[in-house]
Coordinates of C-alpha atoms and ligand atoms in Angstrom, one line a residue:
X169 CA 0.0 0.0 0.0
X170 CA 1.3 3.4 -0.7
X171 CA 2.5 6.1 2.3
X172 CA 1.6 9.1 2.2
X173 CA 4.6 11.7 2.0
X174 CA 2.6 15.1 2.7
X175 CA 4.8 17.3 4.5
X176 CA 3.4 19.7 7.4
X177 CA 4.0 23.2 6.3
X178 CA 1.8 25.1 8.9
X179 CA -2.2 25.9 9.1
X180 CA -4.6 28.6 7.0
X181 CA -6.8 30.1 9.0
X182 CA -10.8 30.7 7.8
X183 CA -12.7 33.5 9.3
X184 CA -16.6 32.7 8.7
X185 CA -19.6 34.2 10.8
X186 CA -17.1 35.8 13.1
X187 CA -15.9 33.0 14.3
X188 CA -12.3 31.2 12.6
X189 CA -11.3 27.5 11.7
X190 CA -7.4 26.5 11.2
X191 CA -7.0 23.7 8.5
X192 CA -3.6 21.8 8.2
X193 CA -1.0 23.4 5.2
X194 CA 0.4 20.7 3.4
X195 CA 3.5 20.7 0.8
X196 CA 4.6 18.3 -1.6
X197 CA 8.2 17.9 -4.0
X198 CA 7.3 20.5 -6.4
X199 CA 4.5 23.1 -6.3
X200 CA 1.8 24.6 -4.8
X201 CA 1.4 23.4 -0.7
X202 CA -2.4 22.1 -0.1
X203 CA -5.0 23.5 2.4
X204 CA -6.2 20.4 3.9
X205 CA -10.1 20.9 3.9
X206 CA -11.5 17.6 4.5
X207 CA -13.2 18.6 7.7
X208 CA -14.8 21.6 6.6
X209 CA -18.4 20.9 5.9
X210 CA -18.0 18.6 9.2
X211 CA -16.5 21.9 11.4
X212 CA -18.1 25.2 9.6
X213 CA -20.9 23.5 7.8
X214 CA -20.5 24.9 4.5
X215 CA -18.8 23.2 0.5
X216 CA -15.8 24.9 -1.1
X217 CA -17.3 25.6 -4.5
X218 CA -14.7 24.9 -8.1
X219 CA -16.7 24.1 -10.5
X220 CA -14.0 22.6 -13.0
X221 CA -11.7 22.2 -10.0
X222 CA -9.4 24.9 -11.4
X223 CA -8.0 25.3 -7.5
X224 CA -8.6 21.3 -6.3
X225 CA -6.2 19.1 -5.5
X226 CA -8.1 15.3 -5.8
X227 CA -5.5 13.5 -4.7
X228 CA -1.6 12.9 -3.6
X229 CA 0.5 11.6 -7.0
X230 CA 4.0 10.6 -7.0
X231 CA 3.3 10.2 -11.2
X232 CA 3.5 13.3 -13.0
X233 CA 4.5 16.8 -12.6
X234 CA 3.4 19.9 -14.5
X235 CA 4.2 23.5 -13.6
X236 CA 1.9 25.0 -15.8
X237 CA 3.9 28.8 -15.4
X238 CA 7.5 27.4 -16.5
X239 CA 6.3 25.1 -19.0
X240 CA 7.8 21.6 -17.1
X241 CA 6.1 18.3 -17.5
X242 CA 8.3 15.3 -15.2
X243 CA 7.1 11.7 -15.0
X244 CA 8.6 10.2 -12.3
X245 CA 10.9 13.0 -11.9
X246 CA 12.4 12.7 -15.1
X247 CA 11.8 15.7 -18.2
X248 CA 9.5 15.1 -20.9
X249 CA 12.3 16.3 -22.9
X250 CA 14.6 13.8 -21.8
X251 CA 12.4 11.0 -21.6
X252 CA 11.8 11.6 -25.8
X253 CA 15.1 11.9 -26.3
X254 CA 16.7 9.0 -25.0
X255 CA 14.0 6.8 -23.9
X256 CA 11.0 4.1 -25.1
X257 CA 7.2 4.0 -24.6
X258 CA 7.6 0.5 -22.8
X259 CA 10.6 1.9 -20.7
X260 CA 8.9 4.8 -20.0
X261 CA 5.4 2.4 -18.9
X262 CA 7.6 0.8 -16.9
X263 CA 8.9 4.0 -15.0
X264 CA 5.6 5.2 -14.9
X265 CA 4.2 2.0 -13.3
X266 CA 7.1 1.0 -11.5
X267 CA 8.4 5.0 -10.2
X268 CA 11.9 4.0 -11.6
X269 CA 13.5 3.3 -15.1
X270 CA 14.3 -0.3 -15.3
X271 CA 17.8 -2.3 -15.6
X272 CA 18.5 -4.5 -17.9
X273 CA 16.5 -7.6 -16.5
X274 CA 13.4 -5.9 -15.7
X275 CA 13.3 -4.3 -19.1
X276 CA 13.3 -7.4 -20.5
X277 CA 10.9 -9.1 -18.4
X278 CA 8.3 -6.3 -18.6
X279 CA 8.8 -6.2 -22.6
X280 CA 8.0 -10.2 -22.6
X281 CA 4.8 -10.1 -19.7
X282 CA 3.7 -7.3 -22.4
X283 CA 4.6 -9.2 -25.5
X284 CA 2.4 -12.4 -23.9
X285 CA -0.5 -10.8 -24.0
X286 CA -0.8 -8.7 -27.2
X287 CA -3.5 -11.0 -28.8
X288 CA -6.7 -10.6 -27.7
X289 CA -9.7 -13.5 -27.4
X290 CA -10.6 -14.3 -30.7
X291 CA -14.3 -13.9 -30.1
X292 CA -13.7 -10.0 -29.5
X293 CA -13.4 -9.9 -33.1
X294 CA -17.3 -10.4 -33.0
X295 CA -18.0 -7.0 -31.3
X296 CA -16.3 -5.3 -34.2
X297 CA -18.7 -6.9 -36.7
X298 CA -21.9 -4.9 -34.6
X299 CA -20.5 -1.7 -35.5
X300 CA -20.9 0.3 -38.4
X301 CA -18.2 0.3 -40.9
X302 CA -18.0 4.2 -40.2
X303 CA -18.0 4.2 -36.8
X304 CA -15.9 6.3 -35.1
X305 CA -12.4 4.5 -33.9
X306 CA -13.4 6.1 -30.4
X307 CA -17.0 4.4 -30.3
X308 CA -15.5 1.2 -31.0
X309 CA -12.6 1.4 -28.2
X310 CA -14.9 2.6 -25.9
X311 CA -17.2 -0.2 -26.2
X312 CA -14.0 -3.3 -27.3
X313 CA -12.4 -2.3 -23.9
X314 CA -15.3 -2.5 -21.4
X315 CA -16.3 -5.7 -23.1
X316 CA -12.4 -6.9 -22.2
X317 CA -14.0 -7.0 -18.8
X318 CA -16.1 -10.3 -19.5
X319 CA -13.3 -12.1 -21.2
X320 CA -10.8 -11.9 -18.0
X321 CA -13.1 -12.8 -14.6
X322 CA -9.2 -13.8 -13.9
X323 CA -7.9 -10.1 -13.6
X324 CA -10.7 -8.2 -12.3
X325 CA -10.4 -8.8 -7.9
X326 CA -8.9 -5.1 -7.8
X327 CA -7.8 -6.0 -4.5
X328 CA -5.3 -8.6 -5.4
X329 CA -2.0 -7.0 -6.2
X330 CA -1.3 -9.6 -8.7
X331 CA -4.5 -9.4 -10.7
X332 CA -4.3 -5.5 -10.9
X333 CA -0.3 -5.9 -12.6
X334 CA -1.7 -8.7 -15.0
X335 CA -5.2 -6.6 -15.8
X336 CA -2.3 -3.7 -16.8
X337 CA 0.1 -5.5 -18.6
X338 CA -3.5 -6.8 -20.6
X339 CA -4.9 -3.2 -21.4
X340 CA -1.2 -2.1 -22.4
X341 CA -0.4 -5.0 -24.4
X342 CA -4.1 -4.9 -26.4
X343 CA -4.9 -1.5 -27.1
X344 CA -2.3 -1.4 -30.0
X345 CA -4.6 -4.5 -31.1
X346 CA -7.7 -3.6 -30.2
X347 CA -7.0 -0.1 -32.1
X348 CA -5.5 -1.4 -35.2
X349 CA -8.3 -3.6 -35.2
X350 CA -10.8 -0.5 -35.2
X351 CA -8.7 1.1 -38.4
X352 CA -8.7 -2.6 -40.2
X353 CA -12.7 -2.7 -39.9
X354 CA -13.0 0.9 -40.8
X355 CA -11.0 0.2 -44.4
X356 CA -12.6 -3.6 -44.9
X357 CA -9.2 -5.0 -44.3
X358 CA -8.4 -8.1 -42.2
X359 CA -7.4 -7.7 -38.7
X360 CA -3.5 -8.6 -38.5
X361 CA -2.4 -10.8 -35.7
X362 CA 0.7 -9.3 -33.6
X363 CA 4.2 -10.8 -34.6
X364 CA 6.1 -10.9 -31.1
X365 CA 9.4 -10.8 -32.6
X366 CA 8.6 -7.0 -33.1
X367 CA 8.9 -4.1 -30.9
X368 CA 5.7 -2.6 -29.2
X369 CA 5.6 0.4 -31.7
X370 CA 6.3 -1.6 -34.7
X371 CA 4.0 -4.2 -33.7
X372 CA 1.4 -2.1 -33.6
X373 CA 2.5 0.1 -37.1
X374 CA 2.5 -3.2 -39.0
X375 CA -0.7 -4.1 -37.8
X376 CA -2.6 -1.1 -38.9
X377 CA -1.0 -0.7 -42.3
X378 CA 0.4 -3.9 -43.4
X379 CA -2.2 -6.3 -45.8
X380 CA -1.9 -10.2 -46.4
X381 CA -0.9 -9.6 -49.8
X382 CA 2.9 -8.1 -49.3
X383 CA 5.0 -7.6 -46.8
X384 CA 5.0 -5.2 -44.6
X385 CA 8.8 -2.9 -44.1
X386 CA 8.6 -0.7 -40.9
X387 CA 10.5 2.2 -41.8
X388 CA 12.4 2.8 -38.6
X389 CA 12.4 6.5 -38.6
X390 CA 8.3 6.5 -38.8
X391 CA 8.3 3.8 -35.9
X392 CA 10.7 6.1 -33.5
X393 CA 8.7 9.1 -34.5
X394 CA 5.3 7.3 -33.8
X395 CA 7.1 5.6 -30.6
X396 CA 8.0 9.1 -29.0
X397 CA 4.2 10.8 -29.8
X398 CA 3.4 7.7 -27.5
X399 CA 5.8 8.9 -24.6
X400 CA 4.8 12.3 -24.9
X401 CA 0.9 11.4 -24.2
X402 CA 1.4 8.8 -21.8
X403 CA 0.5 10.9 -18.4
X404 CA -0.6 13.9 -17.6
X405 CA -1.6 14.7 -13.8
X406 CA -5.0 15.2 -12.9
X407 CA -6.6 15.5 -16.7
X408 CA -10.2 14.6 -16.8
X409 CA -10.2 11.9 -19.3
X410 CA -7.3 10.5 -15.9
X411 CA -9.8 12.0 -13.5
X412 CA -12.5 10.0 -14.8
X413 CA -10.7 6.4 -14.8
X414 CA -9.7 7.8 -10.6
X415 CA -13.4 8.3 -10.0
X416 CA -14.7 5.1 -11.7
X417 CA -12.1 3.4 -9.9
X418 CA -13.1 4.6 -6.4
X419 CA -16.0 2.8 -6.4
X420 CA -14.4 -0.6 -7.1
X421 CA -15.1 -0.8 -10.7
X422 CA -12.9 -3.3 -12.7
X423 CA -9.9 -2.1 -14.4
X424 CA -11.0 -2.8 -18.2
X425 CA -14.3 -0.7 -17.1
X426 CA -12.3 2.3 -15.5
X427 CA -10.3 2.2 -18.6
X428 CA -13.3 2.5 -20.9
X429 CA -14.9 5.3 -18.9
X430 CA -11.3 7.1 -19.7
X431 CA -11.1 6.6 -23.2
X432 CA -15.1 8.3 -23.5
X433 CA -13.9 11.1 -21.6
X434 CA -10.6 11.5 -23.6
X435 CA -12.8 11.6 -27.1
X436 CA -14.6 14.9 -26.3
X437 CA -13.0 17.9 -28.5
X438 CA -11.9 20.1 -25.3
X439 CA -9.6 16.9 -24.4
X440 CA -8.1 14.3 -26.1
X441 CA -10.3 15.1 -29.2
X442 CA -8.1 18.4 -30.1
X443 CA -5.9 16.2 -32.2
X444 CA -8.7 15.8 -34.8
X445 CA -10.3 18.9 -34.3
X446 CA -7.5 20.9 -34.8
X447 CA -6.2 19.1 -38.1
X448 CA -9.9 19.4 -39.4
X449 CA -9.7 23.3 -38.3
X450 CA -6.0 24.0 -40.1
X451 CA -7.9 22.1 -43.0
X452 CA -10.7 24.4 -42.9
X453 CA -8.3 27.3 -42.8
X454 CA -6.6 25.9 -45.9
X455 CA -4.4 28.8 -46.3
X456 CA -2.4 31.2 -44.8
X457 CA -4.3 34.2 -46.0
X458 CA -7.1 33.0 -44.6
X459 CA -5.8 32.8 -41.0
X460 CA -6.9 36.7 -40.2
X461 CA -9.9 35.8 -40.2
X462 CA -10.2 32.6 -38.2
X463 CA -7.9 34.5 -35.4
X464 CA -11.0 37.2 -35.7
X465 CA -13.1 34.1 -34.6
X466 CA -11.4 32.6 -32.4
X467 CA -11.3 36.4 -30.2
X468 CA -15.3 36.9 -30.9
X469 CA -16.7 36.3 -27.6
X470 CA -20.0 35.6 -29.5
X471 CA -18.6 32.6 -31.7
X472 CA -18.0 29.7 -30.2
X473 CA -15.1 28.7 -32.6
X474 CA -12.2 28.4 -30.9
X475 CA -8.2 27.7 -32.3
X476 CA -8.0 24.0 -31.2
X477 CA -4.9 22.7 -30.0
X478 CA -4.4 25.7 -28.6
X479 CA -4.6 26.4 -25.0
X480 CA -4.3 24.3 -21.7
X481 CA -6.0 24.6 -18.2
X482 CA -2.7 24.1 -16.2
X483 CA 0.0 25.2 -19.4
X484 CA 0.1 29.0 -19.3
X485 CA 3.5 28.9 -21.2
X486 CA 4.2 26.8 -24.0
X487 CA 3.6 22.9 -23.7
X488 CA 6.9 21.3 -23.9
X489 CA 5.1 18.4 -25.4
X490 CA 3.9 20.7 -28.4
X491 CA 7.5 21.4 -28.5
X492 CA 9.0 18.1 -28.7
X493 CA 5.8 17.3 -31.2
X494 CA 7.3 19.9 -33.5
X495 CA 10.3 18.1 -33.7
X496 CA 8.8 14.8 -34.6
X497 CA 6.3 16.7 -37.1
X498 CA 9.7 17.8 -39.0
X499 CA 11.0 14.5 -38.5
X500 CA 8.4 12.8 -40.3
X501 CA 7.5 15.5 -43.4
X502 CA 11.0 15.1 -44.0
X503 CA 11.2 11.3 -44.0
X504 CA 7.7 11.5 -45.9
X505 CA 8.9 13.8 -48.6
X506 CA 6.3 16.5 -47.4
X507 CA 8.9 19.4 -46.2
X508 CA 6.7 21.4 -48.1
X509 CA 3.6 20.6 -46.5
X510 CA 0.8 23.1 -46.5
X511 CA -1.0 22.8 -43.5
X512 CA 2.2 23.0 -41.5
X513 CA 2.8 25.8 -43.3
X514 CA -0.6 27.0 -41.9
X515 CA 0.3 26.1 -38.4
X516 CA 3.6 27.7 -38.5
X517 CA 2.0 30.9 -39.3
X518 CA -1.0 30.7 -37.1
X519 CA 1.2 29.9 -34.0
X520 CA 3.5 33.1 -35.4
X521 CA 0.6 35.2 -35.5
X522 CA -1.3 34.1 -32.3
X523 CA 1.6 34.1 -30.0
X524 CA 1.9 38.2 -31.0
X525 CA -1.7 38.9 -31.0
X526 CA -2.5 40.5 -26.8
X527 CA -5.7 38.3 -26.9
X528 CA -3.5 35.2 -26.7
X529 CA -0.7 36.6 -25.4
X530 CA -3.0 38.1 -22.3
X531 CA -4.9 35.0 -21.8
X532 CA -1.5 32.9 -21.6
X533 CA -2.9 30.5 -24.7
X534 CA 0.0 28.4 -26.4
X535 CA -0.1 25.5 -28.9
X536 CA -0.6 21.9 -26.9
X537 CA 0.4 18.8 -27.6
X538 CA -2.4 18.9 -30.1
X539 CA -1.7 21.9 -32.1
X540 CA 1.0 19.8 -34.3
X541 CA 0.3 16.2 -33.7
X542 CA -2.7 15.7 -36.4
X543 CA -0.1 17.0 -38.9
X544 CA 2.3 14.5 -37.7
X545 CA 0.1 11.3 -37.4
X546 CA -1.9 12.1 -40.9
X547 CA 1.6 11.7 -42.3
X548 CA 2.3 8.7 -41.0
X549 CA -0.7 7.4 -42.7
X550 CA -3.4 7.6 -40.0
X551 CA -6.9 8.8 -41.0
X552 CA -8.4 12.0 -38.6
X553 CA -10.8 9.7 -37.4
X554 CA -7.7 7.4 -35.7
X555 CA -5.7 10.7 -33.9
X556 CA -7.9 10.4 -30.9
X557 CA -7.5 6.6 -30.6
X558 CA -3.4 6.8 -30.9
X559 CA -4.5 9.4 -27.6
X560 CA -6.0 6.7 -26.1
X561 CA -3.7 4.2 -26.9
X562 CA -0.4 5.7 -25.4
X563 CA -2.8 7.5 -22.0
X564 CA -3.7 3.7 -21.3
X565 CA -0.2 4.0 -19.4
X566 CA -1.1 6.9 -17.6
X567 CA -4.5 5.7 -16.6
X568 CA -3.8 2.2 -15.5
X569 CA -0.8 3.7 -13.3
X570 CA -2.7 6.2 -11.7
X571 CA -5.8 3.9 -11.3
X572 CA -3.0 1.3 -9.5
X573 CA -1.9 4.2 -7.4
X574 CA -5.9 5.1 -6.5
X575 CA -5.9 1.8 -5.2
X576 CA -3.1 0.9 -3.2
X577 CA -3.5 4.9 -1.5
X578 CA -5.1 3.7 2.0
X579 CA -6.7 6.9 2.6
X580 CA -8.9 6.9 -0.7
X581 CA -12.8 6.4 -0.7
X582 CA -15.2 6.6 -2.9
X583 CA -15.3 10.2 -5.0
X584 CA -18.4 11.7 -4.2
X585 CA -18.5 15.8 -4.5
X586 CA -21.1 17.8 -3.2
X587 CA -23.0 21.1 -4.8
X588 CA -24.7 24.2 -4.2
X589 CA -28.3 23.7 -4.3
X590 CA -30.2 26.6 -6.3
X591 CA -32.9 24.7 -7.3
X592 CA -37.3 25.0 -6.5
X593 CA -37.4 25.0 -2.7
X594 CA -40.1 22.2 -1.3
X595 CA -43.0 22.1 -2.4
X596 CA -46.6 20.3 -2.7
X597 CA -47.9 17.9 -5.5
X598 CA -50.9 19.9 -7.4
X599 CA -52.6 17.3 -9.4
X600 CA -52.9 17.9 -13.4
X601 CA -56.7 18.8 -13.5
X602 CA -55.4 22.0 -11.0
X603 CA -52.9 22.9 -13.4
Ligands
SDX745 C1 -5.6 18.2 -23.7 O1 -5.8 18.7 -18.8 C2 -4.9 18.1 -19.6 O2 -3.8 17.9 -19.1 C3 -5.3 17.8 -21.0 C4 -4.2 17.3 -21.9 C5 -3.7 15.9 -21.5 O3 -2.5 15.6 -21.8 O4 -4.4 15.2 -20.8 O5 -3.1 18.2 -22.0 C6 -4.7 17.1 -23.3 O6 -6.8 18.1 -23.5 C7 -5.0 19.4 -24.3 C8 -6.1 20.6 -24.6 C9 -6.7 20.2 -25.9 N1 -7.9 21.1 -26.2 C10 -7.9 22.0 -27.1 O7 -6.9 22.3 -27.8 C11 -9.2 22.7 -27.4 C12 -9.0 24.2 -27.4 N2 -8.7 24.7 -26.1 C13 -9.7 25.2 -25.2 O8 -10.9 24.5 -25.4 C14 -9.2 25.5 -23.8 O9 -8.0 26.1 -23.9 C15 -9.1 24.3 -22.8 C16 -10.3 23.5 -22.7 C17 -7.9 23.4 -23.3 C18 -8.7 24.9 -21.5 O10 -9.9 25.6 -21.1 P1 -9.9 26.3 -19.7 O11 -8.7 26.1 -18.9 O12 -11.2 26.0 -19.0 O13 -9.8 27.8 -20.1 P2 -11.0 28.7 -20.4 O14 -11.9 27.9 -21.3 O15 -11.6 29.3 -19.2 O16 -10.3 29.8 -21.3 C19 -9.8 30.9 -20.7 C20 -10.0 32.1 -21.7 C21 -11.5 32.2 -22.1 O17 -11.7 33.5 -22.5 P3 -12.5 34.4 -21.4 O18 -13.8 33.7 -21.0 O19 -11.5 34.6 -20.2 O20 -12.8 35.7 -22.1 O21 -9.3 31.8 -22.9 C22 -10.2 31.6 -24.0 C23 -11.5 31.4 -23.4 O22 -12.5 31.8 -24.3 N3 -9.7 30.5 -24.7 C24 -9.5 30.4 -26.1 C25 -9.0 29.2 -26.3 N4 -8.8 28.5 -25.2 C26 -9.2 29.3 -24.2 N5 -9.8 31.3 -27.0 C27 -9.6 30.9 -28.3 N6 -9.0 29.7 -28.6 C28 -8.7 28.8 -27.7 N7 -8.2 27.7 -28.0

């Protein structure tokens, strides 16, 4: 079970009808300290009230760190920069399961206990036959991985440590399947089978795009590009697509379903859905004399449009993972032969223009991870309709080991929040014919 390593920094004092309440101060590693409020509505009688939780604290995390002013994301302590430079996604699942990078051995062991259970049940290729062969990639994984529930009554006892590592090393080892899966049905192709002698990221590139009719050549460069976008969406705090999977969890739901209740979260357009939106927008935009007037828009308190990919709750400097994104978007125009693309080209310019216009510039809005990532992944060959599900695929990490840490955190209970009631006070029944 997991300590809790909240350090006493003092008390806040609340003044409230005259009469005051101290509440323990609390700090962490990094960041802001916590005002301990958990016995508030028992000593004062009144909520705090965030709606969005823009100043609440769920939880106590030894994941992920973001300061949103300085631009730093850290999983496990280690940058985001760093970790795309010079790591793996499965090394860096590992360190964000596990809290430290792996040696040699457990590398290797983790890559095999993943590698054993990329294939999924064979009858799960029967729920893909219900859908539509336009369904949305997102409908399918959200309702592929709740049904992984009813496959594996062997891994769903959240209480047994040993279920919860082999229900994680199942949800991170299929959801390259299960989403390559979703693209083959969408295009009328057979589903490919993994090939274990492949790495995770390959594995899961020649599953999508290969055919039984030819091989299939994984271009390195492509898989290392595709392999970082993975690291840099793995985790990311308290985000409410990770929020979500917490809150599930709390109430004892099974792993595959906490996961599912994640990836439906993640697929709205204000979250994980950005990647799509904001390729269709830089598609709508088509140009860059055109971009005046969807920055006009975007600043038009009566129009709802707004310049996805742009813009983060807790970033209010640039997102280093839009940074590093940028990198792997050059990366794989080059490798691609479209240097010259034109919607980067459009990007480029919006971002040059947006970061000197004072409505941005005031209201701290930067590109985020998903201002450049739908360039990036539609030329690696994945339709729009797929950006949200590569999301899903790499966050699986970040869910499952935040979901594990929910768990084996002795002081959590079920999430229940309260609200402020401004409803019809009582009142009595008039029956219809006094209407
Ligand atoms: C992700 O939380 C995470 O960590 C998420 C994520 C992760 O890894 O899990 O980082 C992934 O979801 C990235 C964000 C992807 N979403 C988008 O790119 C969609 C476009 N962005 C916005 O919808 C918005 O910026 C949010 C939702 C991301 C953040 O919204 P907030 O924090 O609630 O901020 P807000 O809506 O209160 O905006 C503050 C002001 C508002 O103006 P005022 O009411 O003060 O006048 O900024 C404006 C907004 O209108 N604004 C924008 C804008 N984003 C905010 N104006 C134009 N374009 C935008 N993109």
């Amino acid at each position: 079970m997991r300590e809790s390593k909240l350090k006493p920094s003092g008390s806040a004092t609340l003044t409230y009808e005259n009469k005051k309440y101290d509440f323990p101060v609390y700090s962490g590693t990094e960041g802001p300290n916590v005002i301990d409020i958990r016995k508030l509505y028992g000593e004062v009688d009144v909520f705090t009230y965030d709606p969005g939780f823009t100043s609440t604290a769920s939880c106590e995390s030894d994941i992920t760190f973001i300061d949103g002013d300085k631009g730093i994301l850290l999983y496990r302590g280690y940058s985001i920069d760093q970790l795309a430079e010079h790591s793996s996604f499965l090394e860096v699942c590992y360190l964000l399961l596990h809290g430290n990078l792996p040696n040699k051995k457990e590398m290797a062991d983790f890559d095999r206990a993943i590698t054993m259970h990329t294939m999924v049940h064979d009858q799960l290729s029967a729920f893909y036959r219900g859908f539509r062969r336009d369904a949305h990639p997102m409908a399918i994984m959200c309702g592929v991985v709740g049904a992984l529930s009813s496959f594996y009554h062997d891994s769903t006892d959240i209480n047994d440590p040993r279920q919860r590592e082999i229900a994680s090393h199942r949800l991170i080892a299929k959801m390259p399947t299960i989403a390559a899966m979703a693209y083959k049905y969408s295009v009328g192709q057979p589903f490919v089978y993994p090939l274990n002698s492949l790495g995770y990221t390959e594995n899961f590139m020649r599953m999508t795009f290969s055919v039984p009719a030819e091989e299939y050549k994984i271009n390195p460069i492509l898989a290392k590009a595709l392999d970082t976008i993975f690291i840099l969406h793995a985790d990311h705090e308290q985000n409410a697509s990770t929020s979500t999977v917490r809150l599930a969890g709390s109430s004892g739901a099974n792993p595959f379903a906490c996961i599912a209740a994640g990836i439906a979260c993640l697929w709205g357009p204000a979250h994980g859905g950005a990647n799509e939106a904001a390729l269709k927008m830089l598609e709508e935009i088509g140009t860059v004399d055109r971009i005046p007037e969807f920055i006009k828009r975007a600043k038009d308190p009566n129009d709802n449009f707004r310049l996805m990919g742009f813009g983060h709750r807790v970033y209010k400097n640039y997102d280093p993972r839009a940074k590093a994104m940028q990198v792997q978007c050059h990366n794989v125009l080059k490798e691609v032969g479209h240097e010259n693309d034109e919607l980067l080209k459009v990007a480029m310019e919006l971002e040059r223009i947006a970061l000197q216009d004072d409505y941005f510039v005031s209201k701290k809005l930067y590109p985020n991870i998903d201002f450049y990532s739908g360039i990036t992944l539609r030329a690696l060959g994945f339709p729009v309709s797929m950006f949200t599900a590569l999301f899903a695929l790499a966050r699986t990490v970040g869910w499952i080991a935040q979901w594990k840490e929910m768990i084996e955190d002795p002081h959590q209970k079920i999430g229940r929040p309260r609200q402020i009631y401004t409803g019809a006070a009582q009142r009595d029944y008039i029956p219809i014919s006094k209407r």
